[in-house]
Coordinates of C-alpha atoms and ligand atoms in Angstrom, one line a residue:
M1 CA 82.8 105.8 88.4
P2 CA 83.7 109.2 89.3
F3 CA 82.5 110.3 86.2
P4 CA 86.1 112.2 85.4
I5 CA 85.7 116.3 84.3
D6 CA 85.9 116.3 81.1
V7 CA 85.5 112.7 78.6
A8 CA 83.8 112.6 74.8
L9 CA 83.0 109.3 72.4
T10 CA 85.7 110.0 70.0
G11 CA 83.5 108.3 66.3
D12 CA 86.4 106.5 66.7
A13 CA 85.7 102.4 66.4
P14 CA 86.9 100.5 69.3
F15 CA 90.3 99.9 70.4
A16 CA 90.3 95.5 70.8
L17 CA 91.7 94.1 73.9
S18 CA 92.4 90.1 71.7
G19 CA 96.2 90.4 71.5
A20 CA 97.0 93.8 72.7
T21 CA 99.9 94.6 74.6
V22 CA 101.5 97.0 76.9
T23 CA 104.2 99.3 77.3
G24 CA 106.2 102.5 79.9
D25 CA 105.3 102.6 83.5
P26 CA 105.9 99.4 85.1
D27 CA 103.9 100.1 88.2
A28 CA 101.2 101.2 86.2
A29 CA 101.6 97.9 83.7
G30 CA 101.6 95.4 86.3
Q31 CA 98.5 96.8 87.7
L32 CA 97.3 97.2 83.9
R33 CA 98.6 93.5 83.7
A34 CA 96.6 92.6 86.5
L35 CA 93.2 94.3 85.3
V36 CA 92.3 93.6 82.6
R37 CA 93.1 89.6 83.1
T38 CA 91.2 89.7 86.7
R39 CA 88.6 91.2 84.2
T40 CA 88.5 89.5 80.7
G41 CA 91.4 85.8 81.5
A42 CA 93.5 87.3 79.1
E43 CA 96.4 88.3 79.1
L44 CA 99.0 91.8 77.6
G45 CA 101.9 91.2 76.4
A46 CA 104.8 93.7 76.0
G47 CA 104.5 95.7 72.6
D48 CA 103.7 100.3 72.5
D49 CA 99.6 99.5 72.2
I50 CA 98.8 100.6 75.0
A51 CA 101.4 103.6 76.5
L52 CA 101.9 104.5 79.8
T53 CA 103.7 107.5 80.8
V54 CA 104.3 110.4 83.3
D55 CA 105.1 113.3 82.3
G56 CA 105.0 115.8 85.4
S57 CA 102.5 118.1 84.4
G58 CA 98.8 118.7 85.4
A59 CA 97.4 118.7 88.7
A60 CA 98.0 116.6 91.2
E61 CA 96.5 112.8 90.9
S62 CA 94.9 114.4 87.2
Y63 CA 95.4 112.5 84.3
R64 CA 94.7 111.9 80.3
L65 CA 92.8 109.4 78.4
D66 CA 93.0 108.7 74.8
V67 CA 91.9 105.6 73.1
S68 CA 91.6 105.3 69.2
A69 CA 91.3 102.1 67.0
T70 CA 95.0 101.6 67.0
G71 CA 96.2 102.7 70.4
I72 CA 95.7 103.6 73.4
R73 CA 98.0 106.8 75.5
I74 CA 97.0 107.1 79.1
T75 CA 99.5 110.3 80.6
G76 CA 99.0 111.3 84.8
A77 CA 100.1 114.7 85.6
D78 CA 102.4 112.1 88.8
A79 CA 102.4 108.2 89.2
A80 CA 98.6 108.2 91.1
G81 CA 97.0 109.8 88.3
L82 CA 98.6 107.2 85.9
F83 CA 97.1 105.0 88.1
Y84 CA 93.5 106.4 88.2
G85 CA 93.6 106.9 84.0
V86 CA 94.4 102.9 84.9
Q87 CA 91.3 102.2 86.7
T88 CA 89.2 104.6 84.2
L89 CA 90.6 102.2 81.6
G90 CA 89.9 99.3 83.3
Q91 CA 86.4 100.0 84.2
L92 CA 85.7 101.0 80.1
I93 CA 86.7 97.1 79.0
R94 CA 83.5 95.7 78.3
R95 CA 82.1 92.1 75.3
E96 CA 81.5 93.7 71.9
G97 CA 79.5 90.1 70.4
D98 CA 83.3 87.8 70.7
S99 CA 85.9 90.3 71.4
W100 CA 86.4 92.6 74.3
V101 CA 86.7 96.0 73.4
V102 CA 87.4 99.8 74.3
P103 CA 85.4 102.6 73.8
A104 CA 87.0 105.1 71.5
V105 CA 87.0 107.8 74.0
R106 CA 89.1 111.7 75.3
A107 CA 88.9 112.1 78.6
V108 CA 90.7 114.0 80.8
D109 CA 90.4 113.8 84.6
A110 CA 91.1 115.5 87.8
P111 CA 90.6 115.2 91.9
R112 CA 87.9 118.1 93.7
F113 CA 89.4 117.4 97.1
A114 CA 92.4 115.9 98.0
Y115 CA 91.5 114.0 100.3
R116 CA 89.0 111.1 99.5
G117 CA 89.1 109.2 102.6
V118 CA 87.6 105.6 103.9
M119 CA 87.1 104.8 107.2
L120 CA 87.7 100.6 108.6
D121 CA 87.3 100.6 112.5
V122 CA 89.0 97.3 113.4
A123 CA 88.5 97.8 117.2
R124 CA 84.4 96.6 117.3
H125 CA 86.2 93.8 114.8
F126 CA 89.3 93.4 114.3
H127 CA 90.7 93.0 110.4
D128 CA 93.3 91.4 109.4
V129 CA 96.3 92.6 107.2
A130 CA 94.1 90.4 104.5
T131 CA 91.0 92.3 104.4
V132 CA 92.5 95.8 104.9
R133 CA 94.3 94.5 101.7
A134 CA 91.0 93.9 100.2
Y135 CA 89.5 96.8 101.6
I136 CA 92.1 99.4 100.2
D137 CA 91.3 97.6 96.7
R138 CA 87.8 97.8 96.8
A139 CA 88.7 101.5 98.4
A140 CA 91.1 103.0 95.6
C141 CA 90.1 101.8 91.9
L142 CA 87.4 104.6 92.7
K143 CA 89.9 106.8 93.4
L144 CA 89.8 106.8 97.3
N145 CA 93.0 108.0 98.2
V146 CA 92.4 107.6 102.3
L147 CA 92.6 104.5 104.8
H148 CA 90.9 105.7 108.2
L149 CA 91.8 102.9 110.3
H150 CA 90.3 103.6 113.9
L151 CA 92.5 102.4 115.8
S152 CA 91.9 101.8 119.3
D153 CA 87.9 101.9 121.2
D154 CA 86.6 100.4 123.8
Q155 CA 86.3 96.6 123.1
G156 CA 90.0 97.4 121.9
W157 CA 93.4 97.9 121.0
R158 CA 94.5 97.5 117.8
L159 CA 97.7 98.5 117.0
E160 CA 101.6 96.7 118.7
L161 CA 103.2 99.8 121.2
R162 CA 106.6 99.2 122.5
S163 CA 106.5 101.8 125.0
R164 CA 103.3 100.3 126.0
P165 CA 103.8 96.4 125.5
E166 CA 100.6 95.5 127.8
L167 CA 97.9 97.2 125.4
T168 CA 97.9 94.1 123.1
A169 CA 98.7 92.2 125.6
T170 CA 95.9 92.4 127.3
A171 CA 93.7 94.2 125.7
S172 CA 93.3 92.9 122.3
A173 CA 92.0 89.4 122.7
T174 CA 88.6 90.5 122.4
A175 CA 85.5 92.5 119.9
V176 CA 82.0 93.2 119.6
G177 CA 79.4 89.9 120.7
G178 CA 82.2 88.2 122.3
A179 CA 84.5 87.9 119.4
A180 CA 87.3 87.2 119.1
G181 CA 89.8 90.7 118.9
G182 CA 93.3 90.5 117.3
F183 CA 95.5 93.2 116.2
Y184 CA 98.1 94.7 114.7
T185 CA 102.4 94.2 115.5
Q186 CA 104.1 96.6 113.6
D187 CA 105.1 94.8 111.0
D188 CA 101.6 94.2 109.9
Y189 CA 101.1 97.8 110.1
R190 CA 104.0 98.5 108.0
Q191 CA 102.8 96.1 105.6
I192 CA 99.7 97.8 105.8
V193 CA 101.0 101.5 105.2
A194 CA 102.8 99.6 102.7
Y195 CA 100.6 98.2 100.6
A196 CA 98.1 101.5 101.1
A197 CA 100.7 104.0 99.2
S198 CA 101.1 101.0 96.6
R199 CA 97.1 102.0 95.4
H200 CA 98.3 105.8 96.5
M201 CA 96.7 105.5 99.3
T202 CA 97.7 107.6 103.1
V203 CA 96.6 105.7 106.1
V204 CA 95.4 108.1 108.6
P205 CA 95.9 106.4 111.5
E206 CA 93.9 107.7 114.7
F207 CA 93.6 106.0 118.9
D208 CA 90.7 106.9 119.6
M209 CA 90.4 109.6 123.1
P210 CA 89.7 110.3 125.6
G211 CA 87.0 108.3 125.4
H212 CA 86.0 105.2 123.4
T213 CA 88.9 104.0 125.4
H214 CA 87.1 101.4 128.2
A215 CA 90.5 98.3 127.0
V216 CA 92.6 100.9 127.6
G217 CA 91.7 101.2 131.3
L218 CA 92.1 97.0 130.6
A219 CA 96.8 97.5 130.5
Y220 CA 96.5 100.7 132.4
P221 CA 93.6 101.1 134.7
E222 CA 95.8 104.0 136.8
I223 CA 94.8 106.3 133.9
A224 CA 91.3 105.6 133.1
A225 CA 88.5 106.9 134.6
A226 CA 85.4 104.6 136.0
P227 CA 83.0 104.8 133.6
V228 CA 80.1 106.5 133.4
V229 CA 77.9 103.5 132.8
E230 CA 74.2 106.3 133.2
V231 CA 74.9 107.4 129.3
I232 CA 74.8 104.6 128.1
T233 CA 71.6 104.1 125.6
E234 CA 72.0 100.8 123.7
G235 CA 74.1 97.0 125.0
S236 CA 75.4 95.5 128.0
I237 CA 77.3 97.2 131.9
P238 CA 81.3 98.2 131.6
V239 CA 82.6 96.7 134.4
A240 CA 86.0 98.3 135.2
G241 CA 88.5 96.1 134.7
E242 CA 86.9 93.6 132.3
P243 CA 86.5 94.1 128.4
Y244 CA 83.5 95.5 126.9
T245 CA 82.4 93.6 124.3
G246 CA 78.5 95.6 123.5
I247 CA 78.2 98.7 121.3
G248 CA 77.1 100.9 124.1
V249 CA 79.2 104.3 123.5
G250 CA 80.1 107.7 125.6
F251 CA 80.7 106.1 129.2
S252 CA 84.7 105.9 129.2
S253 CA 87.5 108.2 129.0
L254 CA 91.0 109.0 130.6
R255 CA 92.2 111.1 133.7
I256 CA 92.4 113.8 132.1
G257 CA 95.5 116.2 134.2
D258 CA 97.2 113.2 135.6
E259 CA 101.8 113.3 134.7
A260 CA 100.6 108.8 133.9
T261 CA 98.1 109.9 132.0
D262 CA 100.1 112.7 129.9
A263 CA 103.1 110.5 129.6
F264 CA 100.1 108.0 128.4
V265 CA 99.0 110.5 125.3
R266 CA 102.9 111.4 124.6
D267 CA 104.0 107.9 124.3
V268 CA 101.0 106.1 122.1
F269 CA 101.6 109.6 119.5
T270 CA 105.3 110.0 119.6
E271 CA 105.7 105.8 118.8
L272 CA 102.4 106.4 116.1
A273 CA 104.3 109.6 113.8
D274 CA 107.3 107.5 114.5
L275 CA 105.5 103.9 112.3
T276 CA 103.5 106.3 110.6
P277 CA 105.0 108.2 106.8
G278 CA 101.1 110.6 106.4
P279 CA 100.7 113.6 107.6
W280 CA 98.0 113.0 109.6
L281 CA 97.5 111.8 113.3
H282 CA 93.9 111.2 114.3
F283 CA 92.9 110.9 118.4
G284 CA 89.6 111.3 117.9
G285 CA 87.4 113.1 120.4
D286 CA 84.1 111.9 119.7
E287 CA 81.2 111.5 122.4
S288 CA 83.5 111.8 125.0
L289 CA 80.1 112.1 127.5
G290 CA 81.5 110.7 130.6
T291 CA 84.7 113.2 130.2
D292 CA 83.8 116.7 132.3
P293 CA 83.5 119.1 129.5
E294 CA 86.5 121.4 131.2
D295 CA 88.7 118.6 131.4
F296 CA 88.0 117.7 127.5
A297 CA 89.4 120.8 127.0
R298 CA 92.1 120.9 128.5
F299 CA 93.2 117.6 127.1
V300 CA 92.5 118.5 123.3
A301 CA 94.7 121.3 124.1
Q302 CA 97.0 119.0 125.0
A303 CA 96.3 116.1 122.7
S304 CA 96.7 118.1 119.6
A305 CA 99.5 120.2 120.6
V306 CA 101.5 116.9 121.3
I307 CA 100.4 115.8 117.7
A308 CA 101.8 118.9 116.1
G309 CA 104.4 119.1 118.1
L310 CA 105.7 115.5 115.9
G311 CA 105.4 117.3 113.3
K312 CA 102.4 115.6 112.0
T313 CA 98.5 117.4 111.7
P314 CA 96.3 116.4 114.1
V315 CA 92.6 115.2 112.7
A316 CA 89.6 114.9 115.4
W317 CA 86.4 114.7 115.3
H318 CA 84.4 117.4 115.3
E319 CA 83.4 117.8 119.3
A320 CA 87.0 118.6 119.3
G321 CA 85.9 122.8 118.2
A322 CA 84.8 123.1 121.0
A323 CA 87.6 123.0 122.4
S324 CA 89.2 126.9 123.0
G325 CA 92.6 125.7 122.8
L326 CA 92.8 123.0 120.1
A327 CA 96.3 123.0 118.5
P328 CA 95.8 125.7 115.3
G329 CA 95.8 123.5 112.0
T330 CA 94.2 121.4 113.4
V331 CA 91.8 118.8 110.8
G332 CA 87.7 118.2 111.8
Q333 CA 86.4 115.7 110.8
F334 CA 82.8 116.5 111.3
W335 CA 80.0 113.5 111.4
G336 CA 76.6 115.5 111.9
F337 CA 74.0 115.2 109.6
V338 CA 73.8 117.1 106.5
S339 CA 71.6 119.3 108.4
P340 CA 73.5 119.3 111.6
T341 CA 72.9 120.9 114.5
D342 CA 73.3 124.3 115.7
A343 CA 76.5 122.6 117.9
A344 CA 77.1 120.3 115.6
A345 CA 78.3 123.0 113.0
R346 CA 79.4 125.3 115.3
H347 CA 82.0 122.9 116.8
A348 CA 82.8 122.0 112.6
R349 CA 83.0 125.7 112.3
A350 CA 86.0 126.1 114.8
F351 CA 88.3 124.6 113.1
A352 CA 88.5 126.8 109.5
E353 CA 88.0 129.5 112.6
R354 CA 91.9 128.7 113.3
G355 CA 93.4 127.7 110.2
G356 CA 92.6 124.5 109.7
R357 CA 90.1 122.3 106.7
L358 CA 87.6 119.9 107.3
I359 CA 86.6 116.5 106.4
L360 CA 82.8 116.1 105.5
S361 CA 80.9 112.4 107.1
P362 CA 78.1 113.3 107.0
A363 CA 76.3 110.0 109.8
D364 CA 73.2 109.9 107.6
A365 CA 74.7 110.1 104.1
I366 CA 77.6 107.9 103.9
Y367 CA 78.6 106.4 107.3
L368 CA 78.5 102.9 106.1
D369 CA 77.3 100.8 107.7
M370 CA 73.9 102.2 108.6
K371 CA 71.6 100.2 107.1
P372 CA 70.5 100.5 102.8
T373 CA 67.5 98.7 103.8
A374 CA 65.7 97.9 106.3
D375 CA 65.5 94.4 105.2
S376 CA 69.8 94.1 105.7
A377 CA 70.7 91.9 107.9
L378 CA 74.0 93.5 108.9
G379 CA 73.8 97.5 109.4
L380 CA 72.6 99.9 112.1
T381 CA 70.0 102.5 111.7
W382 CA 70.7 105.2 114.6
A383 CA 71.5 107.7 111.6
N384 CA 68.5 108.9 110.1
G385 CA 68.7 104.6 108.5
P386 CA 68.1 103.0 106.4
T387 CA 70.7 104.7 104.0
S388 CA 69.6 104.5 101.0
L389 CA 72.0 104.9 97.6
A390 CA 69.3 107.9 96.1
R391 CA 70.8 109.4 99.9
A392 CA 74.3 108.6 100.2
Y393 CA 74.4 110.6 96.9
G394 CA 72.5 113.7 97.0
W395 CA 74.1 116.1 99.8
E396 CA 77.2 118.5 98.4
P397 CA 80.2 118.7 101.0
T398 CA 79.7 123.1 101.0
E399 CA 75.7 122.9 102.0
V400 CA 76.5 120.8 105.1
V401 CA 77.8 123.6 107.5
D402 CA 77.4 127.7 106.6
G403 CA 81.0 129.0 106.2
V404 CA 82.3 126.0 105.3
G405 CA 81.9 126.5 101.1
E406 CA 85.3 124.6 99.4
E407 CA 88.5 126.8 100.5
A408 CA 87.9 125.5 104.2
I409 CA 86.6 121.3 102.8
L410 CA 89.8 119.3 102.7
G411 CA 87.6 116.5 101.7
V412 CA 85.2 113.8 102.0
E413 CA 85.6 110.1 104.3
A414 CA 82.4 107.7 104.4
P415 CA 83.4 105.8 108.1
L416 CA 82.7 102.2 108.2
W417 CA 82.1 100.7 111.5
T418 CA 82.0 97.4 112.9
E419 CA 80.2 96.9 115.4
T420 CA 77.7 94.6 112.9
V421 CA 80.3 93.9 110.2
A422 CA 83.1 90.7 111.0
T423 CA 84.1 89.6 107.6
L424 CA 85.2 91.2 104.4
D425 CA 81.7 90.0 102.5
D426 CA 80.0 91.9 105.8
I427 CA 82.6 95.5 105.1
D428 CA 80.7 94.2 100.3
A429 CA 77.6 94.3 101.7
L430 CA 77.1 97.3 103.6
A431 CA 80.6 99.6 102.0
F432 CA 78.6 98.8 98.3
P433 CA 77.4 100.8 96.2
R434 CA 77.2 103.6 98.6
I435 CA 81.1 104.0 98.2
A436 CA 80.9 104.6 94.9
A437 CA 79.0 107.9 96.2
A438 CA 81.4 109.1 98.8
A439 CA 83.8 108.3 95.4
E440 CA 81.9 110.4 93.1
I441 CA 80.9 113.5 96.2
A442 CA 84.8 113.2 96.5
W443 CA 86.4 112.9 93.2
S444 CA 84.2 114.6 90.1
P445 CA 83.1 118.5 90.2
A446 CA 80.0 119.7 91.9
T447 CA 78.1 120.2 88.7
G448 CA 77.5 119.0 84.4
A449 CA 75.3 116.7 83.0
E450 CA 75.9 113.9 84.1
R451 CA 76.5 114.6 87.5
S452 CA 72.7 114.2 89.3
W453 CA 71.0 110.1 90.3
E454 CA 69.7 108.8 86.7
S455 CA 72.9 109.1 85.8
F456 CA 74.8 107.6 88.7
R457 CA 73.0 104.9 89.1
G458 CA 72.9 104.2 85.4
R459 CA 77.0 103.8 85.7
V460 CA 76.9 102.2 89.2
G461 CA 75.1 99.3 87.6
G462 CA 77.5 99.6 84.8
L463 CA 79.7 98.0 87.5
G464 CA 78.2 95.3 88.5
P465 CA 80.5 93.0 86.4
L466 CA 83.3 94.5 86.4
W467 CA 82.7 94.3 90.7
T468 CA 81.7 90.5 89.6
N469 CA 85.0 89.7 88.1
L470 CA 86.9 91.4 90.8
D471 CA 84.9 89.0 93.5
I472 CA 83.3 92.0 95.5
H473 CA 80.0 90.5 96.8
F474 CA 77.9 93.7 96.2
P475 CA 74.1 93.7 97.5
A476 CA 72.0 93.3 94.0
L477 CA 70.1 97.0 95.3
E478 CA 66.5 97.3 93.5
E479 CA 67.4 101.7 93.6
V480 CA 70.0 100.9 90.9
P481 CA 69.6 98.6 86.8
W482 CA 72.4 96.2 87.2
T483 CA 74.1 95.2 83.6
T484 CA 74.1 91.4 83.6
Ligands
LIG1 C1 80.8 108.7 115.5 O1 80.4 108.6 115.1 N1 81.4 108.3 117.1 C2 81.9 109.9 115.4

């Protein structure tokens, strides 16, 4: 999981893990040792039963795996490919009588899409570095390679900036429902980025603007417009200058066309670019219902140009496609439904028409914060929820937005908004097992004998023991025949 391009049993006897040894790439060997220890309790010694190498040949992130009774070879085209081969090996370990074995298989594998993401909203509820690291581990073992961090919203600003110290000093202390807030120091953020890199994940940071900025107004009231409370359909009513702990959306806006706002945008993205080694900076752009449309277009043109001028690729939610001045090459993140409205499809297409590509995050399929079942304690339902695992799996990226085919699609991302999500257990309860559907849609070929709901649900069930060993508190959805 996700299903490889090509995998077959060879008919040879299985490889016995008892007393086995590993050699080769030290990072991958350390990761395999940890995985085998977690799964079986056994320690791999030093030696050449299992050989892990990077040979520089093949597609980016690809690997080959060869298991026989006498040995295991994993060859990655690059370090990421080798890491993914190790993850596949981890999934193959099983119990046979009293021993742990790996069935004799040969696999050749490479990803379909270059961008395979998850998003964690750390604004509605703050999630500390340890929790973020745990989510990175969870995502990476499914061959996901991007962590999008939603670092600011009406409820709080979550990253320390030297240029704008008031953001964390006055706008980070609270969260939804009055929960404690928090923020990442620059050192925390660097640690997250480095930990993600060690799992071959790139961090895509987002400061959401010009809407979703009530918290900015606590720190810098001169650049915040008055809340437009008429747009709120859910949650409590915001008051300018007071922390917002409700879950309403769309009411806040920066003041557009003001030199102080322009300076703010330049400062925050310049510092974010300095802190971020990855190629993408996300500037939000969603649900700016409290922003005049002309001002919105002006803001999108400005923010995307600032980010492009910093040498980064701007990313924005699909509404930003409405702005004719969007910087060429900006990546769009589509969050409409699998059958989009005309406006959402038009806005998404606009990115491709301007030389950018699309990340697909259809809300009624892979918004992980939707309830998985009607009786789930956590989660929301606004995106046609509850969203079953079958629905999360049952969509095809090239069939969402007319005119946006394989070439125009950068990848797939499963967001987890955190209005109802306060702890790692809450994350597990909503993300699992649907995160596996996102991973397979992002990685595996679109067609093939095993790209079916029946195959997928069986393979999800087969991961239950591994996920249990990894201390993932997944809900045992009735859709899945869980292996015990
Ligand atoms: C979004 O769900 N507002 C991107």
